[in-house]
mmCIF file of N, CA, C and O in Angstrom:
data_model
loop_
_atom_site.group_PDB
_atom_site.id
_atom_site.type_symbol
_atom_site.label_atom_id
_atom_site.label_comp_id
_atom_site.label_asym_id
_atom_site.label_seq_id
_atom_site.Cartn_x
_atom_site.Cartn_y
_atom_site.Cartn_z
ATOM 1 N N MET A 1223 -0.309 -20.171 -14.155
ATOM 2 C CA MET A 1223 -0.237 -19.348 -15.347
ATOM 3 C C MET A 1223 -1.216 -19.885 -16.373
ATOM 4 O O MET A 1223 -1.575 -21.058 -16.341
ATOM 5 N N LYS A 1224 -1.632 -19.010 -17.256
ATOM 6 C CA LYS A 1224 -2.566 -19.395 -18.301
ATOM 7 C C LYS A 1224 -1.793 -19.557 -19.605
ATOM 8 O O LYS A 1224 -1.014 -18.681 -19.982
ATOM 9 N N ILE A 1225 -2.003 -20.708 -20.271
ATOM 10 C CA ILE A 1225 -1.357 -20.944 -21.560
ATOM 11 C C ILE A 1225 -2.423 -21.205 -22.619
ATOM 12 O O ILE A 1225 -3.534 -21.623 -22.311
ATOM 13 N N LYS A 1226 -2.043 -20.946 -23.839
ATOM 14 C CA LYS A 1226 -2.907 -21.214 -24.985
ATOM 15 C C LYS A 1226 -2.359 -22.449 -25.687
ATOM 16 O O LYS A 1226 -1.162 -22.544 -25.943
ATOM 17 N N ILE A 1227 -3.250 -23.389 -25.988
ATOM 18 C CA ILE A 1227 -2.856 -24.643 -26.620
ATOM 19 C C ILE A 1227 -3.510 -24.732 -27.992
ATOM 20 O O ILE A 1227 -4.725 -24.538 -28.117
ATOM 21 N N LEU A 1228 -2.699 -25.031 -29.007
ATOM 22 C CA LEU A 1228 -3.210 -25.239 -30.357
ATOM 23 C C LEU A 1228 -3.367 -26.737 -30.583
ATOM 24 O O LEU A 1228 -2.472 -27.513 -30.235
ATOM 25 N N ALA A 1229 -4.485 -27.130 -31.168
ATOM 26 C CA ALA A 1229 -4.764 -28.549 -31.380
ATOM 27 C C ALA A 1229 -4.993 -28.825 -32.861
ATOM 28 O O ALA A 1229 -5.623 -28.026 -33.559
ATOM 29 N N PHE A 1230 -4.476 -29.959 -33.309
ATOM 30 C CA PHE A 1230 -4.617 -30.364 -34.704
ATOM 31 C C PHE A 1230 -5.218 -31.760 -34.779
ATOM 32 O O PHE A 1230 -5.107 -32.550 -33.843
ATOM 33 N N GLY A 1231 -5.818 -32.077 -35.924
ATOM 34 C CA GLY A 1231 -6.349 -33.411 -36.165
ATOM 35 C C GLY A 1231 -7.361 -33.823 -35.120
ATOM 36 O O GLY A 1231 -8.222 -33.035 -34.704
ATOM 37 N N ILE A 1232 -7.261 -35.052 -34.668
ATOM 38 C CA ILE A 1232 -8.205 -35.611 -33.705
ATOM 39 C C ILE A 1232 -8.166 -34.866 -32.374
ATOM 40 O O ILE A 1232 -9.174 -34.796 -31.667
ATOM 41 N N THR A 1233 -7.033 -34.271 -32.021
ATOM 42 C CA THR A 1233 -6.974 -33.531 -30.751
ATOM 43 C C THR A 1233 -7.901 -32.318 -30.788
ATOM 44 O O THR A 1233 -8.469 -31.949 -29.765
ATOM 45 N N ARG A 1234 -8.079 -31.735 -31.953
ATOM 46 C CA ARG A 1234 -9.006 -30.604 -32.100
ATOM 47 C C ARG A 1234 -10.430 -31.061 -31.775
ATOM 48 O O ARG A 1234 -11.177 -30.359 -31.103
ATOM 49 N N ASP A 1235 -10.798 -32.251 -32.252
ATOM 50 C CA ASP A 1235 -12.129 -32.785 -31.968
ATOM 51 C C ASP A 1235 -12.292 -33.086 -30.480
ATOM 52 O O ASP A 1235 -13.337 -32.802 -29.893
ATOM 53 N N ILE A 1236 -11.280 -33.665 -29.867
ATOM 54 C CA ILE A 1236 -11.352 -34.022 -28.445
ATOM 55 C C ILE A 1236 -11.449 -32.777 -27.571
ATOM 56 O O ILE A 1236 -12.231 -32.733 -26.610
ATOM 57 N N LEU A 1237 -10.682 -31.735 -27.890
ATOM 58 C CA LEU A 1237 -10.687 -30.512 -27.100
ATOM 59 C C LEU A 1237 -11.873 -29.613 -27.427
ATOM 60 O O LEU A 1237 -12.164 -28.676 -26.701
ATOM 61 N N GLY A 1238 -12.552 -29.884 -28.534
ATOM 62 C CA GLY A 1238 -13.719 -29.089 -28.902
ATOM 63 C C GLY A 1238 -13.389 -27.804 -29.634
ATOM 64 O O GLY A 1238 -14.215 -26.900 -29.709
ATOM 65 N N GLY A 1239 -12.193 -27.703 -30.169
ATOM 66 C CA GLY A 1239 -11.809 -26.525 -30.927
ATOM 67 C C GLY A 1239 -10.331 -26.544 -31.235
ATOM 68 O O GLY A 1239 -9.577 -27.364 -30.706
ATOM 69 N N SER A 1240 -9.906 -25.616 -32.070
ATOM 70 C CA SER A 1240 -8.503 -25.591 -32.485
ATOM 71 C C SER A 1240 -7.601 -24.913 -31.461
ATOM 72 O O SER A 1240 -6.381 -25.065 -31.513
ATOM 73 N N THR A 1241 -8.182 -24.165 -30.536
ATOM 74 C CA THR A 1241 -7.395 -23.566 -29.454
ATOM 75 C C THR A 1241 -8.178 -23.653 -28.150
ATOM 76 O O THR A 1241 -9.406 -23.532 -28.141
ATOM 77 N N VAL A 1242 -7.454 -23.879 -27.084
ATOM 78 C CA VAL A 1242 -8.031 -23.838 -25.734
ATOM 79 C C VAL A 1242 -7.033 -23.147 -24.820
ATOM 80 O O VAL A 1242 -5.834 -23.141 -25.086
ATOM 81 N N GLU A 1243 -7.552 -22.562 -23.760
ATOM 82 C CA GLU A 1243 -6.692 -21.993 -22.734
ATOM 83 C C GLU A 1243 -6.766 -22.885 -21.510
ATOM 84 O O GLU A 1243 -7.819 -23.439 -21.198
ATOM 85 N N MET A 1244 -5.631 -23.023 -20.854
ATOM 86 C CA MET A 1244 -5.560 -23.897 -19.681
ATOM 87 C C MET A 1244 -4.714 -23.227 -18.613
ATOM 88 O O MET A 1244 -3.710 -22.593 -18.922
ATOM 89 N N GLN A 1245 -5.133 -23.396 -17.382
ATOM 90 C CA GLN A 1245 -4.386 -22.871 -16.240
ATOM 91 C C GLN A 1245 -3.482 -23.985 -15.718
ATOM 92 O O GLN A 1245 -3.956 -25.088 -15.442
ATOM 93 N N ILE A 1246 -2.175 -23.713 -15.631
ATOM 94 C CA ILE A 1246 -1.219 -24.683 -15.097
ATOM 95 C C ILE A 1246 -0.304 -23.958 -14.098
ATOM 96 O O ILE A 1246 -0.188 -22.738 -14.136
ATOM 97 N N PRO A 1247 0.349 -24.704 -13.206
ATOM 98 C CA PRO A 1247 1.268 -24.067 -12.256
ATOM 99 C C PRO A 1247 2.413 -23.344 -12.973
ATOM 100 O O PRO A 1247 2.824 -23.744 -14.067
ATOM 101 N N ALA A 1248 2.940 -22.320 -12.351
ATOM 102 C CA ALA A 1248 3.995 -21.504 -12.959
ATOM 103 C C ALA A 1248 5.261 -22.300 -13.251
ATOM 104 O O ALA A 1248 6.000 -21.960 -14.167
ATOM 105 N N ASP A 1249 5.514 -23.351 -12.502
ATOM 106 C CA ASP A 1249 6.739 -24.139 -12.704
ATOM 107 C C ASP A 1249 6.481 -25.437 -13.478
ATOM 108 O O ASP A 1249 7.287 -26.364 -13.441
ATOM 109 N N ALA A 1250 5.370 -25.500 -14.206
ATOM 110 C CA ALA A 1250 4.971 -26.736 -14.895
ATOM 111 C C ALA A 1250 5.915 -27.089 -16.042
ATOM 112 O O ALA A 1250 6.454 -26.219 -16.718
ATOM 113 N N ASN A 1251 6.081 -28.392 -16.233
ATOM 114 C CA ASN A 1251 6.828 -28.878 -17.389
ATOM 115 C C ASN A 1251 5.850 -29.628 -18.301
ATOM 116 O O ASN A 1251 4.642 -29.685 -18.016
ATOM 117 N N VAL A 1252 6.347 -30.190 -19.378
ATOM 118 C CA VAL A 1252 5.497 -30.861 -20.358
ATOM 119 C C VAL A 1252 4.780 -32.060 -19.732
ATOM 120 O O VAL A 1252 3.598 -32.296 -20.009
ATOM 121 N N ALA A 1253 5.449 -32.805 -18.870
ATOM 122 C CA ALA A 1253 4.803 -33.940 -18.199
ATOM 123 C C ALA A 1253 3.629 -33.478 -17.344
ATOM 124 O O ALA A 1253 2.577 -34.136 -17.316
ATOM 125 N N ASP A 1254 3.778 -32.339 -16.660
ATOM 126 C CA ASP A 1254 2.685 -31.791 -15.860
ATOM 127 C C ASP A 1254 1.513 -31.396 -16.758
ATOM 128 O O ASP A 1254 0.350 -31.645 -16.427
ATOM 129 N N LEU A 1255 1.824 -30.770 -17.891
ATOM 130 C CA LEU A 1255 0.783 -30.386 -18.835
ATOM 131 C C LEU A 1255 0.067 -31.621 -19.360
ATOM 132 O O LEU A 1255 -1.160 -31.657 -19.441
ATOM 133 N N ARG A 1256 0.817 -32.648 -19.723
ATOM 134 C CA ARG A 1256 0.211 -33.880 -20.238
ATOM 135 C C ARG A 1256 -0.754 -34.467 -19.195
ATOM 136 O O ARG A 1256 -1.871 -34.861 -19.515
ATOM 137 N N ALA A 1257 -0.339 -34.501 -17.934
ATOM 138 C CA ALA A 1257 -1.199 -35.020 -16.867
ATOM 139 C C ALA A 1257 -2.478 -34.188 -16.735
ATOM 140 O O ALA A 1257 -3.571 -34.736 -16.576
ATOM 141 N N ALA A 1258 -2.343 -32.875 -16.821
ATOM 142 C CA ALA A 1258 -3.505 -31.989 -16.724
ATOM 143 C C ALA A 1258 -4.444 -32.192 -17.916
ATOM 144 O O ALA A 1258 -5.670 -32.216 -17.757
ATOM 145 N N LEU A 1259 -3.861 -32.346 -19.097
ATOM 146 C CA LEU A 1259 -4.677 -32.588 -20.286
ATOM 147 C C LEU A 1259 -5.425 -33.913 -20.181
ATOM 148 O O LEU A 1259 -6.608 -33.994 -20.504
ATOM 149 N N TYR A 1260 -4.741 -34.961 -19.727
ATOM 150 C CA TYR A 1260 -5.381 -36.278 -19.572
ATOM 151 C C TYR A 1260 -6.503 -36.228 -18.536
ATOM 152 O O TYR A 1260 -7.513 -36.902 -18.680
ATOM 153 N N ALA A 1261 -6.316 -35.439 -17.473
ATOM 154 C CA ALA A 1261 -7.346 -35.321 -16.448
ATOM 155 C C ALA A 1261 -8.582 -34.593 -16.981
ATOM 156 O O ALA A 1261 -9.715 -34.983 -16.699
ATOM 157 N N GLU A 1262 -8.355 -33.536 -17.761
ATOM 158 C CA GLU A 1262 -9.479 -32.746 -18.275
ATOM 159 C C GLU A 1262 -10.094 -33.344 -19.539
ATOM 160 O O GLU A 1262 -11.290 -33.202 -19.775
ATOM 161 N N TYR A 1263 -9.277 -34.016 -20.340
ATOM 162 C CA TYR A 1263 -9.737 -34.608 -21.603
ATOM 163 C C TYR A 1263 -9.292 -36.077 -21.661
ATOM 164 O O TYR A 1263 -8.327 -36.417 -22.351
ATOM 165 N N PRO A 1264 -9.963 -36.970 -20.929
ATOM 166 C CA PRO A 1264 -9.536 -38.368 -20.837
ATOM 167 C C PRO A 1264 -9.399 -39.072 -22.191
ATOM 168 O O PRO A 1264 -8.594 -39.989 -22.322
ATOM 169 N N ALA A 1265 -10.131 -38.657 -23.190
ATOM 170 C CA ALA A 1265 -10.056 -39.297 -24.513
ATOM 171 C C ALA A 1265 -8.664 -39.161 -25.128
ATOM 172 O O ALA A 1265 -8.278 -39.971 -25.973
ATOM 173 N N LEU A 1266 -7.886 -38.162 -24.703
ATOM 174 C CA LEU A 1266 -6.522 -38.007 -25.229
ATOM 175 C C LEU A 1266 -5.652 -39.214 -24.880
ATOM 176 O O LEU A 1266 -4.724 -39.544 -25.606
ATOM 177 N N GLN A 1267 -5.960 -39.880 -23.772
ATOM 178 C CA GLN A 1267 -5.166 -41.034 -23.344
ATOM 179 C C GLN A 1267 -5.283 -42.206 -24.312
ATOM 180 O O GLN A 1267 -4.429 -43.087 -24.330
ATOM 181 N N LYS A 1268 -6.340 -42.217 -25.107
ATOM 182 C CA LYS A 1268 -6.559 -43.320 -26.054
ATOM 183 C C LYS A 1268 -5.679 -43.201 -27.300
ATOM 184 O O LYS A 1268 -5.578 -44.149 -28.065
ATOM 185 N N LEU A 1269 -5.069 -42.044 -27.493
ATOM 186 C CA LEU A 1269 -4.203 -41.854 -28.660
ATOM 187 C C LEU A 1269 -2.896 -42.616 -28.448
ATOM 188 O O LEU A 1269 -2.307 -42.564 -27.370
ATOM 189 N N ASN A 1270 -2.440 -43.302 -29.477
ATOM 190 C CA ASN A 1270 -1.218 -44.105 -29.374
ATOM 191 C C ASN A 1270 0.012 -43.269 -29.060
ATOM 192 O O ASN A 1270 0.890 -43.693 -28.325
ATOM 193 N N ASN A 1271 0.088 -42.096 -29.647
ATOM 194 C CA ASN A 1271 1.276 -41.267 -29.475
ATOM 195 C C ASN A 1271 0.866 -39.812 -29.637
ATOM 196 O O ASN A 1271 0.572 -39.380 -30.732
ATOM 197 N N LEU A 1272 0.851 -39.085 -28.545
ATOM 198 C CA LEU A 1272 0.509 -37.672 -28.580
ATOM 199 C C LEU A 1272 1.770 -36.864 -28.324
ATOM 200 O O LEU A 1272 2.344 -36.918 -27.231
ATOM 201 N N ALA A 1273 2.221 -36.163 -29.337
ATOM 202 C CA ALA A 1273 3.411 -35.321 -29.189
ATOM 203 C C ALA A 1273 2.986 -33.917 -28.772
ATOM 204 O O ALA A 1273 1.911 -33.436 -29.148
ATOM 205 N N ILE A 1274 3.849 -33.271 -28.004
ATOM 206 C CA ILE A 1274 3.632 -31.885 -27.602
ATOM 207 C C ILE A 1274 4.839 -31.088 -28.070
ATOM 208 O O ILE A 1274 5.981 -31.475 -27.828
ATOM 209 N N ALA A 1275 4.563 -29.997 -28.757
ATOM 210 C CA ALA A 1275 5.631 -29.126 -29.247
ATOM 211 C C ALA A 1275 5.554 -27.785 -28.534
ATOM 212 O O ALA A 1275 4.467 -27.298 -28.222
ATOM 213 N N LEU A 1276 6.720 -27.223 -28.284
ATOM 214 C CA LEU A 1276 6.817 -25.865 -27.747
ATOM 215 C C LEU A 1276 7.614 -25.043 -28.741
ATOM 216 O O LEU A 1276 8.752 -25.394 -29.072
ATOM 217 N N ASN A 1277 7.003 -23.992 -29.244
ATOM 218 C CA ASN A 1277 7.691 -23.075 -30.148
ATOM 219 C C ASN A 1277 8.296 -23.794 -31.358
ATOM 220 O O ASN A 1277 9.462 -23.636 -31.675
ATOM 221 N N THR A 1278 7.511 -24.608 -32.005
ATOM 222 C CA THR A 1278 7.831 -25.327 -33.250
ATOM 223 C C THR A 1278 8.786 -26.498 -33.091
ATOM 224 O O THR A 1278 9.144 -27.128 -34.075
ATOM 225 N N ASP A 1279 9.215 -26.831 -31.874
ATOM 226 C CA ASP A 1279 10.097 -27.971 -31.651
ATOM 227 C C ASP A 1279 9.412 -28.989 -30.754
ATOM 228 O O ASP A 1279 8.770 -28.611 -29.765
ATOM 229 N N TYR A 1280 9.572 -30.268 -31.080
ATOM 230 C CA TYR A 1280 9.049 -31.303 -30.190
ATOM 231 C C TYR A 1280 9.684 -31.121 -28.816
ATOM 232 O O TYR A 1280 10.882 -30.866 -28.701
ATOM 233 N N ALA A 1281 8.862 -31.261 -27.770
ATOM 234 C CA ALA A 1281 9.326 -31.006 -26.407
ATOM 235 C C ALA A 1281 9.543 -32.301 -25.648
ATOM 236 O O ALA A 1281 8.797 -33.270 -25.812
ATOM 237 N N SER A 1282 10.552 -32.312 -24.791
ATOM 238 C CA SER A 1282 10.769 -33.438 -23.890
ATOM 239 C C SER A 1282 9.828 -33.273 -22.694
ATOM 240 O O SER A 1282 9.350 -32.174 -22.403
ATOM 241 N N GLU A 1283 9.590 -34.356 -21.989
ATOM 242 C CA GLU A 1283 8.683 -34.331 -20.838
ATOM 243 C C GLU A 1283 9.194 -33.405 -19.733
ATOM 244 O O GLU A 1283 8.406 -32.856 -18.978
ATOM 245 N N GLU A 1284 10.510 -33.220 -19.639
ATOM 246 C CA GLU A 1284 11.097 -32.405 -18.566
ATOM 247 C C GLU A 1284 11.116 -30.910 -18.897
ATOM 248 O O GLU A 1284 11.391 -30.086 -18.020
ATOM 249 N N GLN A 1285 10.863 -30.556 -20.135
ATOM 250 C CA GLN A 1285 10.987 -29.162 -20.564
ATOM 251 C C GLN A 1285 9.957 -28.279 -19.863
ATOM 252 O O GLN A 1285 8.776 -28.594 -19.804
ATOM 253 N N LYS A 1286 10.431 -27.165 -19.310
ATOM 254 C CA LYS A 1286 9.566 -26.205 -18.616
ATOM 255 C C LYS A 1286 8.743 -25.413 -19.639
ATOM 256 O O LYS A 1286 9.196 -25.146 -20.754
ATOM 257 N N ILE A 1287 7.561 -24.993 -19.218
ATOM 258 C CA ILE A 1287 6.656 -24.217 -20.068
ATOM 259 C C ILE A 1287 6.551 -22.814 -19.491
ATOM 260 O O ILE A 1287 6.463 -22.642 -18.275
ATOM 261 N N THR A 1288 6.549 -21.812 -20.369
ATOM 262 C CA THR A 1288 6.328 -20.432 -19.937
ATOM 263 C C THR A 1288 5.068 -19.910 -20.617
ATOM 264 O O THR A 1288 4.577 -20.489 -21.587
ATOM 265 N N GLU A 1289 4.554 -18.807 -20.113
ATOM 266 C CA GLU A 1289 3.347 -18.201 -20.697
ATOM 267 C C GLU A 1289 3.566 -17.766 -22.136
ATOM 268 O O GLU A 1289 2.621 -17.678 -22.911
ATOM 269 N N ARG A 1290 4.778 -17.487 -22.506
ATOM 270 C CA ARG A 1290 5.074 -17.010 -23.866
ATOM 271 C C ARG A 1290 5.213 -18.141 -24.883
ATOM 272 O O ARG A 1290 5.280 -17.897 -26.072
ATOM 273 N N ASP A 1291 5.279 -19.384 -24.415
ATOM 274 C CA ASP A 1291 5.463 -20.510 -25.324
ATOM 275 C C ASP A 1291 4.223 -20.771 -26.173
ATOM 276 O O ASP A 1291 3.095 -20.640 -25.691
ATOM 277 N N GLU A 1292 4.453 -21.166 -27.404
ATOM 278 C CA GLU A 1292 3.381 -21.668 -28.251
ATOM 279 C C GLU A 1292 3.331 -23.177 -28.017
ATOM 280 O O GLU A 1292 4.289 -23.890 -28.299
ATOM 281 N N VAL A 1293 2.223 -23.645 -27.476
ATOM 282 C CA VAL A 1293 2.059 -25.055 -27.142
ATOM 283 C C VAL A 1293 1.157 -25.699 -28.193
ATOM 284 O O VAL A 1293 0.060 -25.211 -28.459
ATOM 285 N N VAL A 1294 1.641 -26.791 -28.794
ATOM 286 C CA VAL A 1294 0.892 -27.442 -29.868
ATOM 287 C C VAL A 1294 0.769 -28.938 -29.576
ATOM 288 O O VAL A 1294 1.753 -29.583 -29.216
ATOM 289 N N LEU A 1295 -0.449 -29.454 -29.732
ATOM 290 C CA LEU A 1295 -0.685 -30.888 -29.606
ATOM 291 C C LEU A 1295 -0.643 -31.502 -30.996
ATOM 292 O O LEU A 1295 -1.364 -31.065 -31.904
ATOM 293 N N ILE A 1296 0.193 -32.507 -31.156
ATOM 294 C CA ILE A 1296 0.357 -33.163 -32.457
ATOM 295 C C ILE A 1296 -0.056 -34.621 -32.306
ATOM 296 O O ILE A 1296 0.659 -35.411 -31.684
ATOM 297 N N PRO A 1297 -1.203 -34.989 -32.881
ATOM 298 C CA PRO A 1297 -1.687 -36.352 -32.747
ATOM 299 C C PRO A 1297 -0.891 -37.296 -33.640
ATOM 300 O O PRO A 1297 -0.165 -36.863 -34.524
ATOM 301 N N PRO A 1298 -1.046 -38.602 -33.411
ATOM 302 C CA PRO A 1298 -0.392 -39.557 -34.303
ATOM 303 C C PRO A 1298 -0.952 -39.383 -35.707
ATOM 304 O O PRO A 1298 -2.125 -39.065 -35.890
ATOM 305 N N VAL A 1299 -0.094 -39.570 -36.692
ATOM 306 C CA VAL A 1299 -0.536 -39.441 -38.083
ATOM 307 C C VAL A 1299 -0.201 -40.730 -38.827
ATOM 308 O O VAL A 1299 0.731 -41.444 -38.478
ATOM 309 N N SER A 1300 -1.005 -40.983 -39.816
ATOM 310 C CA SER A 1300 -0.710 -42.119 -40.683
ATOM 311 C C SER A 1300 -0.798 -41.617 -42.111
ATOM 312 O O SER A 1300 -1.483 -40.642 -42.394
ATOM 313 N N GLY A 1301 -0.111 -42.239 -42.966
ATOM 314 C CA GLY A 1301 -0.109 -41.784 -44.348
ATOM 315 C C GLY A 1301 -0.037 -42.958 -45.293
ATOM 316 O O GLY A 1301 0.064 -44.112 -44.904
ATOM 317 N N GLY A 1302 -0.090 -42.623 -46.507
ATOM 318 C CA GLY A 1302 -0.026 -43.693 -47.483
ATOM 319 C C GLY A 1302 0.233 -43.144 -48.849
ATOM 320 O O GLY A 1302 0.360 -42.006 -49.109
#
């Protein structure tokens, strides 16, 4: 299935834009997506903590992904 991924912060720079489309298996979960992202964009592995959200909620690694889900990459943030 084809999904659309929204990227923020440094992930936008790594992916080369604020949105990308990616083909993943129909039964993929968040862990599968993370593995696919790391394979296609190795620089993502250098981030200390990369969160993935589905439909405005942080997702667990086991959570299944559907074509209708809004997938968002949330890079580590620091503030002051």
